[in-house]
Amino acid sequence: MALTRLSSPSASPPRSVPAAPTRPGRRWITPWLFLAVPLIMLVTFTYVPVANMISYSFTDWDGVSPDKDFVGLGNYAQLFTRPELFQVFSVSLFYLVASFAQIALALYFATVLSFRLRLRNLFKGVLFFPYLLNGVAVAFVFLYVFQPGGTLDGLLRLFGVDAKIFWLGDPDLVNVSLAGVSIWRFLGLNFVLFLGAIQSVPAEIHEAAELDGASRTQVFRHIIVPSIRPIISLSVILGVSGALSVFEIPYVMTGGSGESRTFVIQTIKLAFQFNKMGLASASAVVLLVAILLITWVQRRLIPEERPETR
């Protein structure tokens, strides 16, 4: 007896059950639920204080009295007509040079330690360790390093230089000494940024360069630098803004006295020592605008590279 087919070839395949449709409103609101807390904290602790600072810059508030008389652009006019308030920007040049030296050193060490080298993990830890320390602690440590007859003078005596140098008291040496501390303090940050960017370059590119007989200098010039150019640009922005807004190291080590007073230290003294909160707010606004302007110019000169879309 012949067996009959249970299904014919022309029978249609079973239909899949369609997925339940998602509501457009739920899909729109889900990202904002995750962003709600960070956005609230950002607005509360960043944008609201900045708005208050801008409003204070148009008043003569002393920081204590409840009365705030509106003076318009009077604080800005006083700021730009008193040269001594802008002469402190010359101190930032020392830190600006130090930031470029720091970037060069960090790029050099990151490039060297990206190749196969004995004890390279130890050297990585030694270079990054200063950035883990608190800035105030670093400043106190270097107070003993720079004091007359201290650690630095003791090292110089080993090389035959027997002299007590006033590293923090000599107007010609104080900013050089403080800038040197900032290089030691922040070298680890740029080093880690550069090392991570270099290690993200595909290994096949390095292998191909080695097979073609390229030297390490050629690899650095034609492969590493073009590949990490956005990170170098970011480090330059951070270095320039940091040079303009340096505060903790000179404030702890010298109190901003003499030739070591920076623009931020001067702003804080105007606010809390001379009770000129309106003028100090105007100084802070000028510094903020200067940093934003320099960042914009740097972005225009070195545009961000974006991957090509097909």
PDB file of C-alpha atoms in Angstrom:
ATOM      1  CA  MET A   1       0.000   0.000   0.000  1.00  0.00           C
ATOM      2  CA  ALA A   2       1.434   3.405  -1.030  1.00  0.00           C
ATOM      3  CA  LEU A   3       2.114   6.018   1.637  1.00  0.00           C
ATOM      4  CA  THR A   4       0.418   9.377   1.166  1.00  0.00           C
ATOM      5  CA  ARG A   5       2.292  12.663   1.692  1.00  0.00           C
ATOM      6  CA  LEU A   6       1.209  14.677   4.606  1.00  0.00           C
ATOM      7  CA  SER A   7       2.040  17.957   2.874  1.00  0.00           C
ATOM      8  CA  SER A   8       2.154  18.961  -0.738  1.00  0.00           C
ATOM      9  CA  PRO A   9       5.064  20.841  -2.332  1.00  0.00           C
ATOM     10  CA  SER A  10       2.836  23.785  -2.963  1.00  0.00           C
ATOM     11  CA  ALA A  11       2.060  24.204   0.698  1.00  0.00           C
ATOM     12  CA  SER A  12       3.130  27.613   2.058  1.00  0.00           C
ATOM     13  CA  PRO A  13       5.866  27.728   4.759  1.00  0.00           C
ATOM     14  CA  PRO A  14       4.840  28.511   8.299  1.00  0.00           C
ATOM     15  CA  ARG A  15       4.540  32.216   9.029  1.00  0.00           C
ATOM     16  CA  SER A  16       6.830  33.784  11.594  1.00  0.00           C
ATOM     17  CA  VAL A  17       5.215  35.596  14.455  1.00  0.00           C
ATOM     18  CA  PRO A  18       5.948  39.340  14.079  1.00  0.00           C
ATOM     19  CA  ALA A  19       7.717  41.044  16.959  1.00  0.00           C
ATOM     20  CA  ALA A  20       5.734  43.325  19.139  1.00  0.00           C
ATOM     21  CA  PRO A  21       6.105  46.903  17.889  1.00  0.00           C
ATOM     22  CA  THR A  22       7.981  49.274  20.144  1.00  0.00           C
ATOM     23  CA  ARG A  23       6.441  52.577  20.991  1.00  0.00           C
ATOM     24  CA  PRO A  24       8.227  55.554  19.390  1.00  0.00           C
ATOM     25  CA  GLY A  25       7.895  57.545  22.584  1.00  0.00           C
ATOM     26  CA  ARG A  26       9.627  54.891  24.680  1.00  0.00           C
ATOM     27  CA  ARG A  27      12.479  54.622  22.196  1.00  0.00           C
ATOM     28  CA  TRP A  28      12.942  58.415  22.297  1.00  0.00           C
ATOM     29  CA  ILE A  29      12.887  58.781  26.062  1.00  0.00           C
ATOM     30  CA  THR A  30      15.175  55.851  26.985  1.00  0.00           C
ATOM     31  CA  PRO A  31      18.520  57.635  26.232  1.00  0.00           C
ATOM     32  CA  TRP A  32      17.399  60.685  28.174  1.00  0.00           C
ATOM     33  CA  LEU A  33      16.648  58.561  31.228  1.00  0.00           C
ATOM     34  CA  PHE A  34      20.280  57.451  31.275  1.00  0.00           C
ATOM     35  CA  LEU A  35      21.534  61.007  30.657  1.00  0.00           C
ATOM     36  CA  ALA A  36      19.265  62.707  33.180  1.00  0.00           C
ATOM     37  CA  VAL A  37      21.525  62.483  36.248  1.00  0.00           C
ATOM     38  CA  PRO A  38      24.770  63.485  34.438  1.00  0.00           C
ATOM     39  CA  LEU A  39      23.009  66.388  32.727  1.00  0.00           C
ATOM     40  CA  ILE A  40      21.523  67.611  36.004  1.00  0.00           C
ATOM     41  CA  MET A  41      24.946  67.500  37.674  1.00  0.00           C
ATOM     42  CA  LEU A  42      26.588  69.206  34.682  1.00  0.00           C
ATOM     43  CA  VAL A  43      24.080  72.054  34.679  1.00  0.00           C
ATOM     44  CA  THR A  44      24.106  72.413  38.482  1.00  0.00           C
ATOM     45  CA  PHE A  45      27.861  72.388  39.025  1.00  0.00           C
ATOM     46  CA  THR A  46      29.106  73.900  35.741  1.00  0.00           C
ATOM     47  CA  TYR A  47      26.671  76.032  33.792  1.00  0.00           C
ATOM     48  CA  VAL A  48      24.831  77.605  36.738  1.00  0.00           C
ATOM     49  CA  PRO A  49      28.101  78.723  38.441  1.00  0.00           C
ATOM     50  CA  VAL A  50      29.376  80.101  35.130  1.00  0.00           C
ATOM     51  CA  ALA A  51      26.145  82.041  34.656  1.00  0.00           C
ATOM     52  CA  ASN A  52      26.419  83.419  38.211  1.00  0.00           C
ATOM     53  CA  MET A  53      30.055  84.360  37.610  1.00  0.00           C
ATOM     54  CA  ILE A  54      29.099  86.294  34.473  1.00  0.00           C
ATOM     55  CA  SER A  55      26.328  88.106  36.338  1.00  0.00           C
ATOM     56  CA  TYR A  56      28.704  89.000  39.206  1.00  0.00           C
ATOM     57  CA  SER A  57      31.186  90.474  36.732  1.00  0.00           C
ATOM     58  CA  PHE A  58      28.721  93.301  36.019  1.00  0.00           C
ATOM     59  CA  THR A  59      28.398  94.263  39.693  1.00  0.00           C
ATOM     60  CA  ASP A  60      30.606  95.685  42.446  1.00  0.00           C
ATOM     61  CA  TRP A  61      29.764  92.881  44.884  1.00  0.00           C
ATOM     62  CA  ASP A  62      32.320  92.353  47.649  1.00  0.00           C
ATOM     63  CA  GLY A  63      31.389  88.707  48.246  1.00  0.00           C
ATOM     64  CA  VAL A  64      29.837  89.376  51.681  1.00  0.00           C
ATOM     65  CA  SER A  65      27.265  92.146  51.439  1.00  0.00           C
ATOM     66  CA  PRO A  66      23.804  91.244  50.108  1.00  0.00           C
ATOM     67  CA  ASP A  67      23.857  94.416  48.000  1.00  0.00           C
ATOM     68  CA  LYS A  68      25.079  94.061  44.428  1.00  0.00           C
ATOM     69  CA  ASP A  69      25.146  97.367  42.543  1.00  0.00           C
ATOM     70  CA  PHE A  70      25.147  97.069  38.763  1.00  0.00           C
ATOM     71  CA  VAL A  71      28.224  98.726  37.226  1.00  0.00           C
ATOM     72  CA  GLY A  72      27.915  97.488  33.662  1.00  0.00           C
ATOM     73  CA  LEU A  73      31.270  97.094  31.940  1.00  0.00           C
ATOM     74  CA  GLY A  74      33.092  98.981  34.675  1.00  0.00           C
ATOM     75  CA  ASN A  75      34.973  95.919  35.929  1.00  0.00           C
ATOM     76  CA  TYR A  76      36.105  95.023  32.409  1.00  0.00           C
ATOM     77  CA  ALA A  77      37.184  98.614  31.758  1.00  0.00           C
ATOM     78  CA  GLN A  78      39.181  98.619  34.999  1.00  0.00           C
ATOM     79  CA  LEU A  79      40.703  95.265  34.094  1.00  0.00           C
ATOM     80  CA  PHE A  80      41.887  96.362  30.657  1.00  0.00           C
ATOM     81  CA  THR A  81      43.080  99.800  31.754  1.00  0.00           C
ATOM     82  CA  ARG A  82      45.329  98.531  34.570  1.00  0.00           C
ATOM     83  CA  PRO A  83      48.410  96.963  32.960  1.00  0.00           C
ATOM     84  CA  GLU A  84      49.554  95.323  36.190  1.00  0.00           C
ATOM     85  CA  LEU A  85      46.499  93.055  36.086  1.00  0.00           C
ATOM     86  CA  PHE A  86      47.588  91.641  32.726  1.00  0.00           C
ATOM     87  CA  GLN A  87      51.334  91.560  33.328  1.00  0.00           C
ATOM     88  CA  VAL A  88      50.906  88.301  35.239  1.00  0.00           C
ATOM     89  CA  PHE A  89      50.143  86.609  31.917  1.00  0.00           C
ATOM     90  CA  SER A  90      53.884  86.802  31.238  1.00  0.00           C
ATOM     91  CA  VAL A  91      54.365  84.172  33.955  1.00  0.00           C
ATOM     92  CA  SER A  92      52.232  81.802  31.879  1.00  0.00           C
ATOM     93  CA  LEU A  93      54.914  81.848  29.179  1.00  0.00           C
ATOM     94  CA  PHE A  94      57.186  79.782  31.438  1.00  0.00           C
ATOM     95  CA  TYR A  95      54.469  77.167  31.878  1.00  0.00           C
ATOM     96  CA  LEU A  96      53.638  77.297  28.168  1.00  0.00           C
ATOM     97  CA  VAL A  97      57.239  76.454  27.251  1.00  0.00           C
ATOM     98  CA  ALA A  98      57.210  73.767  29.940  1.00  0.00           C
ATOM     99  CA  SER A  99      54.025  72.251  28.495  1.00  0.00           C
ATOM    100  CA  PHE A 100      55.587  71.907  25.042  1.00  0.00           C
ATOM    101  CA  ALA A 101      58.726  70.393  26.586  1.00  0.00           C
ATOM    102  CA  GLN A 102      56.498  68.036  28.534  1.00  0.00           C
ATOM    103  CA  ILE A 103      54.630  66.962  25.385  1.00  0.00           C
ATOM    104  CA  ALA A 104      57.924  66.336  23.574  1.00  0.00           C
ATOM    105  CA  LEU A 105      59.290  64.249  26.460  1.00  0.00           C
ATOM    106  CA  ALA A 106      56.062  62.284  26.816  1.00  0.00           C
ATOM    107  CA  LEU A 107      55.992  61.548  23.095  1.00  0.00           C
ATOM    108  CA  TYR A 108      59.628  60.439  23.174  1.00  0.00           C
ATOM    109  CA  PHE A 109      59.173  58.078  26.140  1.00  0.00           C
ATOM    110  CA  ALA A 110      55.902  56.705  24.753  1.00  0.00           C
ATOM    111  CA  THR A 111      57.561  55.955  21.423  1.00  0.00           C
ATOM    112  CA  VAL A 112      60.595  54.286  23.005  1.00  0.00           C
ATOM    113  CA  LEU A 113      58.517  52.171  25.386  1.00  0.00           C
ATOM    114  CA  SER A 114      56.136  51.114  22.611  1.00  0.00           C
ATOM    115  CA  PHE A 115      58.955  48.992  21.132  1.00  0.00           C
ATOM    116  CA  ARG A 116      60.240  45.791  22.721  1.00  0.00           C
ATOM    117  CA  LEU A 117      62.416  46.902  25.608  1.00  0.00           C
ATOM    118  CA  ARG A 118      63.578  45.242  28.788  1.00  0.00           C
ATOM    119  CA  LEU A 119      61.885  46.463  31.982  1.00  0.00           C
ATOM    120  CA  ARG A 120      59.548  48.668  29.968  1.00  0.00           C
ATOM    121  CA  ASN A 121      56.655  47.996  32.386  1.00  0.00           C
ATOM    122  CA  LEU A 122      58.823  49.293  35.224  1.00  0.00           C
ATOM    123  CA  PHE A 123      59.641  52.455  33.283  1.00  0.00           C
ATOM    124  CA  LYS A 124      55.943  52.943  32.499  1.00  0.00           C
ATOM    125  CA  GLY A 125      55.113  52.868  36.197  1.00  0.00           C
ATOM    126  CA  VAL A 126      57.946  55.243  37.078  1.00  0.00           C
ATOM    127  CA  LEU A 127      56.783  57.784  34.492  1.00  0.00           C
ATOM    128  CA  PHE A 128      53.104  57.589  35.384  1.00  0.00           C
ATOM    129  CA  PHE A 129      53.525  57.533  39.167  1.00  0.00           C
ATOM    130  CA  PRO A 130      53.906  61.351  39.689  1.00  0.00           C
ATOM    131  CA  TYR A 131      50.505  61.972  38.095  1.00  0.00           C
ATOM    132  CA  LEU A 132      48.871  59.760  40.740  1.00  0.00           C
ATOM    133  CA  LEU A 133      50.145  61.999  43.538  1.00  0.00           C
ATOM    134  CA  ASN A 134      48.139  64.893  44.893  1.00  0.00           C
ATOM    135  CA  GLY A 135      49.282  68.260  43.576  1.00  0.00           C
ATOM    136  CA  VAL A 136      49.529  69.781  47.055  1.00  0.00           C
ATOM    137  CA  ALA A 137      51.670  66.859  48.245  1.00  0.00           C
ATOM    138  CA  VAL A 138      53.950  67.287  45.218  1.00  0.00           C
ATOM    139  CA  ALA A 139      54.340  70.987  45.998  1.00  0.00           C
ATOM    140  CA  PHE A 140      55.280  70.274  49.629  1.00  0.00           C
ATOM    141  CA  VAL A 141      57.817  67.632  48.577  1.00  0.00           C
ATOM    142  CA  PHE A 142      59.513  70.034  46.176  1.00  0.00           C
ATOM    143  CA  LEU A 143      59.671  72.703  48.864  1.00  0.00           C
ATOM    144  CA  TYR A 144      62.320  70.526  50.513  1.00  0.00           C
ATOM    145  CA  VAL A 145      63.941  69.815  47.164  1.00  0.00           C
ATOM    146  CA  PHE A 146      64.412  73.513  46.335  1.00  0.00           C
ATOM    147  CA  GLN A 147      65.285  74.887  49.759  1.00  0.00           C
ATOM    148  CA  PRO A 148      68.867  76.201  50.197  1.00  0.00           C
ATOM    149  CA  GLY A 149      71.101  73.272  51.073  1.00  0.00           C
ATOM    150  CA  GLY A 150      68.306  70.862  50.233  1.00  0.00           C
ATOM    151  CA  THR A 151      68.054  67.855  47.955  1.00  0.00           C
ATOM    152  CA  LEU A 152      68.795  69.641  44.687  1.00  0.00           C
ATOM    153  CA  ASP A 153      71.806  71.484  46.108  1.00  0.00           C
ATOM    154  CA  GLY A 154      73.058  68.176  47.507  1.00  0.00           C
ATOM    155  CA  LEU A 155      72.855  66.590  44.047  1.00  0.00           C
ATOM    156  CA  LEU A 156      74.716  69.521  42.546  1.00  0.00           C
ATOM    157  CA  ARG A 157      77.494  69.113  45.107  1.00  0.00           C
ATOM    158  CA  LEU A 158      78.054  65.601  43.763  1.00  0.00           C
ATOM    159  CA  PHE A 159      78.963  67.224  40.434  1.00  0.00           C
ATOM    160  CA  GLY A 160      81.273  69.790  42.004  1.00  0.00           C
ATOM    161  CA  VAL A 161      78.820  72.698  42.238  1.00  0.00           C
ATOM    162  CA  ASP A 162      79.062  73.831  45.870  1.00  0.00           C
ATOM    163  CA  ALA A 163      76.669  76.757  46.133  1.00  0.00           C
ATOM    164  CA  LYS A 164      73.406  77.535  47.862  1.00  0.00           C
ATOM    165  CA  ILE A 165      71.019  78.642  45.137  1.00  0.00           C
ATOM    166  CA  PHE A 166      67.746  80.334  46.037  1.00  0.00           C
ATOM    167  CA  TRP A 167      65.592  78.401  43.591  1.00  0.00           C
ATOM    168  CA  LEU A 168      62.338  79.870  44.905  1.00  0.00           C
ATOM    169  CA  GLY A 169      63.708  83.239  46.062  1.00  0.00           C
ATOM    170  CA  ASP A 170      65.567  84.381  42.971  1.00  0.00           C
ATOM    171  CA  PRO A 171      63.174  86.185  40.575  1.00  0.00           C
ATOM    172  CA  ASP A 172      65.129  84.801  37.626  1.00  0.00           C
ATOM    173  CA  LEU A 173      64.836  81.173  38.797  1.00  0.00           C
ATOM    174  CA  VAL A 174      61.524  80.884  40.605  1.00  0.00           C
ATOM    175  CA  ASN A 175      59.308  80.425  37.541  1.00  0.00           C
ATOM    176  CA  VAL A 176      61.800  78.069  35.912  1.00  0.00           C
ATOM    177  CA  SER A 177      61.799  75.945  39.067  1.00  0.00           C
ATOM    178  CA  LEU A 178      58.011  75.910  39.317  1.00  0.00           C
ATOM    179  CA  ALA A 179      57.644  75.083  35.630  1.00  0.00           C
ATOM    180  CA  GLY A 180      60.050  72.180  36.110  1.00  0.00           C
ATOM    181  CA  VAL A 181      57.827  70.832  38.887  1.00  0.00           C
ATOM    182  CA  SER A 182      54.810  70.993  36.553  1.00  0.00           C
ATOM    183  CA  ILE A 183      56.710  69.007  33.912  1.00  0.00           C
ATOM    184  CA  TRP A 184      57.468  66.261  36.451  1.00  0.00           C
ATOM    185  CA  ARG A 185      53.889  66.366  37.774  1.00  0.00           C
ATOM    186  CA  PHE A 186      51.955  66.076  34.492  1.00  0.00           C
ATOM    187  CA  LEU A 187      54.358  64.130  32.286  1.00  0.00           C
ATOM    188  CA  GLY A 188      52.593  60.871  33.121  1.00  0.00           C
ATOM    189  CA  LEU A 189      49.230  62.024  31.770  1.00  0.00           C
ATOM    190  CA  ASN A 190      50.496  62.833  28.288  1.00  0.00           C
ATOM    191  CA  PHE A 191      52.705  59.741  28.378  1.00  0.00           C
ATOM    192  CA  VAL A 192      49.699  57.455  28.942  1.00  0.00           C
ATOM    193  CA  LEU A 193      47.663  59.224  26.249  1.00  0.00           C
ATOM    194  CA  PHE A 194      50.449  58.872  23.690  1.00  0.00           C
ATOM    195  CA  LEU A 195      51.272  55.291  24.649  1.00  0.00           C
ATOM    196  CA  GLY A 196      47.643  54.196  24.322  1.00  0.00           C
ATOM    197  CA  ALA A 197      47.336  55.915  20.950  1.00  0.00           C
ATOM    198  CA  ILE A 198      50.568  54.345  19.661  1.00  0.00           C
ATOM    199  CA  GLN A 199      49.525  50.875  20.786  1.00  0.00           C
ATOM    200  CA  SER A 200      46.201  51.280  18.965  1.00  0.00           C
ATOM    201  CA  VAL A 201      48.024  51.465  15.628  1.00  0.00           C
ATOM    202  CA  PRO A 202      47.600  48.071  13.888  1.00  0.00           C
ATOM    203  CA  ALA A 203      50.614  45.809  14.344  1.00  0.00           C
ATOM    204  CA  GLU A 204      50.535  44.890  10.655  1.00  0.00           C
ATOM    205  CA  ILE A 205      51.651  48.402   9.742  1.00  0.00           C
ATOM    206  CA  HIS A 206      54.717  48.147  11.992  1.00  0.00           C
ATOM    207  CA  GLU A 207      55.534  44.685  10.655  1.00  0.00           C
ATOM    208  CA  ALA A 208      55.277  45.895   7.072  1.00  0.00           C
ATOM    209  CA  ALA A 209      57.570  48.823   7.856  1.00  0.00           C
ATOM    210  CA  GLU A 210      60.132  46.494   9.439  1.00  0.00           C
ATOM    211  CA  LEU A 211      60.042  44.191   6.421  1.00  0.00           C
ATOM    212  CA  ASP A 212      60.646  47.191   4.160  1.00  0.00           C
ATOM    213  CA  GLY A 213      63.711  48.100   6.216  1.00  0.00           C
ATOM    214  CA  ALA A 214      62.340  51.274   7.814  1.00  0.00           C
ATOM    215  CA  SER A 215      64.297  52.614  10.767  1.00  0.00           C
ATOM    216  CA  ARG A 216      62.634  53.557  14.034  1.00  0.00           C
ATOM    217  CA  THR A 217      63.018  57.215  13.176  1.00  0.00           C
ATOM    218  CA  GLN A 218      61.166  56.658   9.910  1.00  0.00           C
ATOM    219  CA  VAL A 219      58.483  54.638  11.695  1.00  0.00           C
ATOM    220  CA  PHE A 220      58.036  57.481  14.161  1.00  0.00           C
ATOM    221  CA  ARG A 221      57.872  60.147  11.467  1.00  0.00           C
ATOM    222  CA  HIS A 222      55.703  58.434   8.866  1.00  0.00           C
ATOM    223  CA  ILE A 223      53.553  56.051  10.928  1.00  0.00           C
ATOM    224  CA  ILE A 224      53.322  57.024  14.582  1.00  0.00           C
ATOM    225  CA  VAL A 225      52.964  60.812  14.317  1.00  0.00           C
ATOM    226  CA  PRO A 226      50.277  60.790  11.570  1.00  0.00           C
ATOM    227  CA  SER A 227      48.354  58.081  13.435  1.00  0.00           C
ATOM    228  CA  ILE A 228      48.223  59.896  16.780  1.00  0.00           C
ATOM    229  CA  ARG A 229      47.841  63.445  15.478  1.00  0.00           C
ATOM    230  CA  PRO A 230      44.422  63.940  17.155  1.00  0.00           C
ATOM    231  CA  ILE A 231      45.914  62.975  20.536  1.00  0.00           C
ATOM    232  CA  ILE A 232      48.810  65.378  20.010  1.00  0.00           C
ATOM    233  CA  SER A 233      46.305  68.110  19.187  1.00  0.00           C
ATOM    234  CA  LEU A 234      44.375  67.327  22.374  1.00  0.00           C
ATOM    235  CA  SER A 235      47.570  67.473  24.437  1.00  0.00           C
ATOM    236  CA  VAL A 236      48.439  70.868  22.960  1.00  0.00           C
ATOM    237  CA  ILE A 237      44.991  72.203  23.901  1.00  0.00           C
ATOM    238  CA  LEU A 238      45.334  70.865  27.443  1.00  0.00           C
ATOM    239  CA  GLY A 239      48.864  72.263  27.696  1.00  0.00           C
ATOM    240  CA  VAL A 240      47.891  75.775  26.593  1.00  0.00           C
ATOM    241  CA  SER A 241      44.813  75.926  28.830  1.00  0.00           C
ATOM    242  CA  GLY A 242      46.827  74.530  31.736  1.00  0.00           C
ATOM    243  CA  ALA A 243      49.569  77.134  31.231  1.00  0.00           C
ATOM    244  CA  LEU A 244      46.982  79.923  31.431  1.00  0.00           C
ATOM    245  CA  SER A 245      45.171  78.516  34.475  1.00  0.00           C
ATOM    246  CA  VAL A 246      48.044  77.120  36.557  1.00  0.00           C
ATOM    247  CA  PHE A 247      47.362  77.509  40.262  1.00  0.00           C
ATOM    248  CA  GLU A 248      48.141  74.862  42.877  1.00  0.00           C
ATOM    249  CA  ILE A 249      51.915  74.420  42.507  1.00  0.00           C
ATOM    250  CA  PRO A 250      52.900  78.141  42.653  1.00  0.00           C
ATOM    251  CA  TYR A 251      50.237  78.898  45.248  1.00  0.00           C
ATOM    252  CA  VAL A 252      51.430  76.208  47.668  1.00  0.00           C
ATOM    253  CA  MET A 253      55.163  76.670  47.083  1.00  0.00           C
ATOM    254  CA  THR A 254      55.432  80.464  46.984  1.00  0.00           C
ATOM    255  CA  GLY A 255      51.952  81.777  47.752  1.00  0.00           C
ATOM    256  CA  GLY A 256      52.052  83.673  44.484  1.00  0.00           C
ATOM    257  CA  SER A 257      54.543  86.164  45.876  1.00  0.00           C
ATOM    258  CA  GLY A 258      56.999  88.117  43.803  1.00  0.00           C
ATOM    259  CA  GLU A 259      57.376  87.081  40.192  1.00  0.00           C
ATOM    260  CA  SER A 260      55.517  83.766  40.618  1.00  0.00           C
ATOM    261  CA  ARG A 261      51.998  85.196  40.737  1.00  0.00           C
ATOM    262  CA  THR A 262      49.783  83.753  38.027  1.00  0.00           C
ATOM    263  CA  PHE A 263      46.520  85.086  36.645  1.00  0.00           C
ATOM    264  CA  VAL A 264      44.437  82.604  38.648  1.00  0.00           C
ATOM    265  CA  ILE A 265      46.266  83.418  41.899  1.00  0.00           C
ATOM    266  CA  GLN A 266      45.701  87.118  41.244  1.00  0.00           C
ATOM    267  CA  THR A 267      41.999  86.463  40.609  1.00  0.00           C
ATOM    268  CA  ILE A 268      41.641  84.547  43.878  1.00  0.00           C
ATOM    269  CA  LYS A 269      43.403  87.311  45.814  1.00  0.00           C
ATOM    270  CA  LEU A 270      41.116  89.914  44.273  1.00  0.00           C
ATOM    271  CA  ALA A 271      38.087  87.910  45.378  1.00  0.00           C
ATOM    272  CA  PHE A 272      39.027  86.720  48.880  1.00  0.00           C
ATOM    273  CA  GLN A 273      41.810  89.035  50.020  1.00  0.00           C
ATOM    274  CA  PHE A 274      40.662  92.381  48.630  1.00  0.00           C
ATOM    275  CA  ASN A 275      36.910  91.513  48.587  1.00  0.00           C
ATOM    276  CA  LYS A 276      36.495  92.526  44.951  1.00  0.00           C
ATOM    277  CA  MET A 277      34.286  89.678  43.797  1.00  0.00           C
ATOM    278  CA  GLY A 278      32.947  91.602  40.805  1.00  0.00           C
ATOM    279  CA  LEU A 279      36.426  92.396  39.460  1.00  0.00           C
ATOM    280  CA  ALA A 280      37.580  88.841  40.158  1.00  0.00           C
ATOM    281  CA  SER A 281      34.571  87.461  38.263  1.00  0.00           C
ATOM    282  CA  ALA A 282      35.429  89.696  35.313  1.00  0.00           C
ATOM    283  CA  SER A 283      39.001  88.336  35.405  1.00  0.00           C
ATOM    284  CA  ALA A 284      37.668  84.765  35.412  1.00  0.00           C
ATOM    285  CA  VAL A 285      35.402  85.524  32.444  1.00  0.00           C
ATOM    286  CA  VAL A 286      38.340  86.982  30.518  1.00  0.00           C
ATOM    287  CA  LEU A 287      40.386  83.864  31.246  1.00  0.00           C
ATOM    288  CA  LEU A 288      37.528  81.621  30.126  1.00  0.00           C
ATOM    289  CA  VAL A 289      37.102  83.547  26.885  1.00  0.00           C
ATOM    290  CA  ALA A 290      40.868  83.441  26.247  1.00  0.00           C
ATOM    291  CA  ILE A 291      40.970  79.657  26.680  1.00  0.00           C
ATOM    292  CA  LEU A 292      37.947  79.153  24.419  1.00  0.00           C
ATOM    293  CA  LEU A 293      39.414  81.471  21.786  1.00  0.00           C
ATOM    294  CA  ILE A 294      42.783  79.710  21.806  1.00  0.00           C
ATOM    295  CA  THR A 295      41.046  76.332  21.552  1.00  0.00           C
ATOM    296  CA  TRP A 296      38.973  77.542  18.597  1.00  0.00           C
ATOM    297  CA  VAL A 297      42.036  78.920  16.794  1.00  0.00           C
ATOM    298  CA  GLN A 298      43.904  75.673  17.392  1.00  0.00           C
ATOM    299  CA  ARG A 299      40.965  73.677  16.012  1.00  0.00           C
ATOM    300  CA  ARG A 300      40.904  75.882  12.934  1.00  0.00           C
ATOM    301  CA  LEU A 301      44.633  75.474  12.341  1.00  0.00           C
ATOM    302  CA  ILE A 302      44.617  71.706  12.983  1.00  0.00           C
ATOM    303  CA  PRO A 303      41.164  70.430  11.976  1.00  0.00           C
ATOM    304  CA  GLU A 304      39.941  67.165  13.387  1.00  0.00           C
ATOM    305  CA  GLU A 305      40.452  64.218  11.063  1.00  0.00           C
ATOM    306  CA  ARG A 306      37.329  62.167  10.480  1.00  0.00           C
ATOM    307  CA  PRO A 307      37.123  58.773   8.810  1.00  0.00           C
ATOM    308  CA  GLU A 308      35.851  58.773   5.265  1.00  0.00           C
ATOM    309  CA  THR A 309      32.354  57.433   4.762  1.00  0.00           C
ATOM    310  CA  ARG A 310      31.491  55.390   1.723  1.00  0.00           C
TER     311      ARG A 310
END
